[in-house]
């Protein structure tokens, strides 16, 4: 992901984490919607295998995104850089190192 490789500030990581959590919630709600469609179709004696499969896929995607966001929250301090680290990354050299 570009955010985790290039942008190491708290705003970018927070936005990325919020987007992941929002997508996890979206897929979780979609799994309930598809399971509702599947139960309605089965009550009308129509085939409901496709909706059940979509519900399962959305639930799995929600679990995967939730797990990834939990891992990102646990290790976000390793992704974020301090202001001193940003000057080294950007190529600025401290004056005290130039005298040596």
PDB file of C-alpha atoms in Angstrom:
ATOM      1  CA  UNK A   1       0.000   0.000   0.000  1.00  0.00           C
ATOM      2  CA  UNK A   2       1.213   3.453  -0.876  1.00  0.00           C
ATOM      3  CA  UNK A   3       0.183   4.955   2.467  1.00  0.00           C
ATOM      4  CA  UNK A   4       2.238   2.501   4.474  1.00  0.00           C
ATOM      5  CA  UNK A   5       5.297   2.841   2.225  1.00  0.00           C
ATOM      6  CA  UNK A   6       5.383   6.538   1.396  1.00  0.00           C
ATOM      7  CA  UNK A   7       3.345   8.563   3.891  1.00  0.00           C
ATOM      8  CA  UNK A   8       4.460   7.931   7.461  1.00  0.00           C
ATOM      9  CA  UNK A   9       2.622  10.751   9.219  1.00  0.00           C
ATOM     10  CA  UNK A  10      -0.256  10.307  11.637  1.00  0.00           C
ATOM     11  CA  UNK A  11      -2.830  11.967   9.364  1.00  0.00           C
ATOM     12  CA  UNK A  12      -2.253   9.534   6.476  1.00  0.00           C
ATOM     13  CA  UNK A  13      -2.145   6.458   8.708  1.00  0.00           C
ATOM     14  CA  UNK A  14      -5.285   7.591  10.553  1.00  0.00           C
ATOM     15  CA  UNK A  15      -7.143   8.196   7.299  1.00  0.00           C
ATOM     16  CA  UNK A  16      -6.033   4.798   5.993  1.00  0.00           C
ATOM     17  CA  UNK A  17      -7.107   3.095   9.212  1.00  0.00           C
ATOM     18  CA  UNK A  18     -10.480   4.830   9.119  1.00  0.00           C
ATOM     19  CA  UNK A  19     -11.041   3.754   5.529  1.00  0.00           C
ATOM     20  CA  UNK A  20     -10.224   0.137   6.413  1.00  0.00           C
ATOM     21  CA  UNK A  21     -12.616   0.130   9.377  1.00  0.00           C
ATOM     22  CA  UNK A  22     -15.353   1.726   7.248  1.00  0.00           C
ATOM     23  CA  UNK A  23     -14.911  -0.921   4.557  1.00  0.00           C
ATOM     24  CA  UNK A  24     -15.017  -3.694   7.194  1.00  0.00           C
ATOM     25  CA  UNK A  25     -18.301  -2.323   8.513  1.00  0.00           C
ATOM     26  CA  UNK A  26     -19.683  -2.000   4.987  1.00  0.00           C
ATOM     27  CA  UNK A  27     -18.929  -5.631   4.173  1.00  0.00           C
ATOM     28  CA  UNK A  28     -20.373  -6.714   7.525  1.00  0.00           C
ATOM     29  CA  UNK A  29     -23.660  -4.926   6.764  1.00  0.00           C
ATOM     30  CA  UNK A  30     -23.650  -6.319   3.218  1.00  0.00           C
ATOM     31  CA  UNK A  31     -23.362  -9.847   4.604  1.00  0.00           C
ATOM     32  CA  UNK A  32     -26.592  -9.285   6.574  1.00  0.00           C
ATOM     33  CA  UNK A  33     -28.327  -7.795   3.536  1.00  0.00           C
ATOM     34  CA  UNK A  34     -27.363 -10.739   1.341  1.00  0.00           C
ATOM     35  CA  UNK A  35     -28.388 -13.255   3.996  1.00  0.00           C
ATOM     36  CA  UNK A  36     -31.756 -11.484   4.234  1.00  0.00           C
ATOM     37  CA  UNK A  37     -32.151 -11.716   0.468  1.00  0.00           C
ATOM     38  CA  UNK A  38     -31.240 -15.407   0.636  1.00  0.00           C
ATOM     39  CA  UNK A  39     -33.819 -16.140   3.323  1.00  0.00           C
ATOM     40  CA  UNK A  40     -36.508 -14.197   1.440  1.00  0.00           C
ATOM     41  CA  UNK A  41     -35.764 -16.070  -1.781  1.00  0.00           C
ATOM     42  CA  UNK A  42     -35.775 -19.434  -0.015  1.00  0.00           C
ATOM     43  CA  UNK A  43     -39.164 -18.638   1.573  1.00  0.00           C
ATOM     44  CA  UNK A  44     -40.525 -17.911  -1.939  1.00  0.00           C
ATOM     45  CA  UNK A  45     -39.112 -21.242  -3.179  1.00  0.00           C
ATOM     46  CA  UNK A  46     -36.566 -19.512  -5.428  1.00  0.00           C
ATOM     47  CA  UNK A  47     -32.885 -20.422  -5.700  1.00  0.00           C
ATOM     48  CA  UNK A  48     -30.894 -18.610  -3.030  1.00  0.00           C
ATOM     49  CA  UNK A  49     -27.427 -20.151  -3.330  1.00  0.00           C
ATOM     50  CA  UNK A  50     -25.895 -17.086  -4.978  1.00  0.00           C
ATOM     51  CA  UNK A  51     -27.074 -14.703  -2.251  1.00  0.00           C
ATOM     52  CA  UNK A  52     -25.857 -17.095   0.451  1.00  0.00           C
ATOM     53  CA  UNK A  53     -22.480 -17.288  -1.247  1.00  0.00           C
ATOM     54  CA  UNK A  54     -22.289 -13.488  -1.480  1.00  0.00           C
ATOM     55  CA  UNK A  55     -23.192 -13.219   2.206  1.00  0.00           C
ATOM     56  CA  UNK A  56     -20.392 -15.627   3.088  1.00  0.00           C
ATOM     57  CA  UNK A  57     -17.854 -13.767   0.958  1.00  0.00           C
ATOM     58  CA  UNK A  58     -18.825 -10.413   2.464  1.00  0.00           C
ATOM     59  CA  UNK A  59     -18.527 -11.834   5.976  1.00  0.00           C
ATOM     60  CA  UNK A  60     -15.077 -13.270   5.226  1.00  0.00           C
ATOM     61  CA  UNK A  61     -13.946  -9.951   3.712  1.00  0.00           C
ATOM     62  CA  UNK A  62     -15.230  -8.113   6.774  1.00  0.00           C
ATOM     63  CA  UNK A  63     -13.303 -10.421   9.093  1.00  0.00           C
ATOM     64  CA  UNK A  64     -10.113 -10.035   7.028  1.00  0.00           C
ATOM     65  CA  UNK A  65     -10.366  -6.236   6.961  1.00  0.00           C
ATOM     66  CA  UNK A  66     -11.135  -6.127  10.687  1.00  0.00           C
ATOM     67  CA  UNK A  67      -8.131  -8.302  11.437  1.00  0.00           C
ATOM     68  CA  UNK A  68      -5.891  -6.124   9.283  1.00  0.00           C
ATOM     69  CA  UNK A  69      -7.123  -2.965  11.016  1.00  0.00           C
ATOM     70  CA  UNK A  70      -6.511  -4.525  14.443  1.00  0.00           C
ATOM     71  CA  UNK A  71      -2.961  -5.447  13.410  1.00  0.00           C
ATOM     72  CA  UNK A  72      -2.420  -1.933  12.035  1.00  0.00           C
ATOM     73  CA  UNK A  73      -3.656  -0.370  15.285  1.00  0.00           C
ATOM     74  CA  UNK A  74      -1.365  -2.614  17.326  1.00  0.00           C
ATOM     75  CA  UNK A  75       1.717  -1.779  15.241  1.00  0.00           C
ATOM     76  CA  UNK A  76       1.041   1.791  14.105  1.00  0.00           C
ATOM     77  CA  UNK A  77       3.909   3.156  16.205  1.00  0.00           C
ATOM     78  CA  UNK A  78       6.322   1.227  13.974  1.00  0.00           C
ATOM     79  CA  UNK A  79       4.801   2.799  10.850  1.00  0.00           C
ATOM     80  CA  UNK A  80       4.794   6.389  12.110  1.00  0.00           C
ATOM     81  CA  UNK A  81       8.038   8.321  12.011  1.00  0.00           C
ATOM     82  CA  UNK A  82       9.111  11.059  14.374  1.00  0.00           C
ATOM     83  CA  UNK A  83       9.971  14.542  13.048  1.00  0.00           C
ATOM     84  CA  UNK A  84      13.682  13.729  13.437  1.00  0.00           C
ATOM     85  CA  UNK A  85      13.283  10.642  11.279  1.00  0.00           C
ATOM     86  CA  UNK A  86      11.437  12.649   8.603  1.00  0.00           C
ATOM     87  CA  UNK A  87      14.406  15.006   8.174  1.00  0.00           C
ATOM     88  CA  UNK A  88      16.725  12.057   7.570  1.00  0.00           C
ATOM     89  CA  UNK A  89      14.293  10.511   5.105  1.00  0.00           C
ATOM     90  CA  UNK A  90      13.815  13.762   3.188  1.00  0.00           C
ATOM     91  CA  UNK A  91      17.565  14.235   2.772  1.00  0.00           C
ATOM     92  CA  UNK A  92      18.128  17.110   5.210  1.00  0.00           C
ATOM     93  CA  UNK A  93      21.313  16.668   7.184  1.00  0.00           C
ATOM     94  CA  UNK A  94      21.664  18.108  10.651  1.00  0.00           C
ATOM     95  CA  UNK A  95      24.376  20.786  11.010  1.00  0.00           C
ATOM     96  CA  UNK A  96      26.086  18.865  13.805  1.00  0.00           C
ATOM     97  CA  UNK A  97      26.836  16.022  11.376  1.00  0.00           C
ATOM     98  CA  UNK A  98      28.402  18.378   8.819  1.00  0.00           C
ATOM     99  CA  UNK A  99      31.125  19.464  11.256  1.00  0.00           C
ATOM    100  CA  UNK A 100      32.347  15.908  11.745  1.00  0.00           C
TER     101      UNK A 100
END
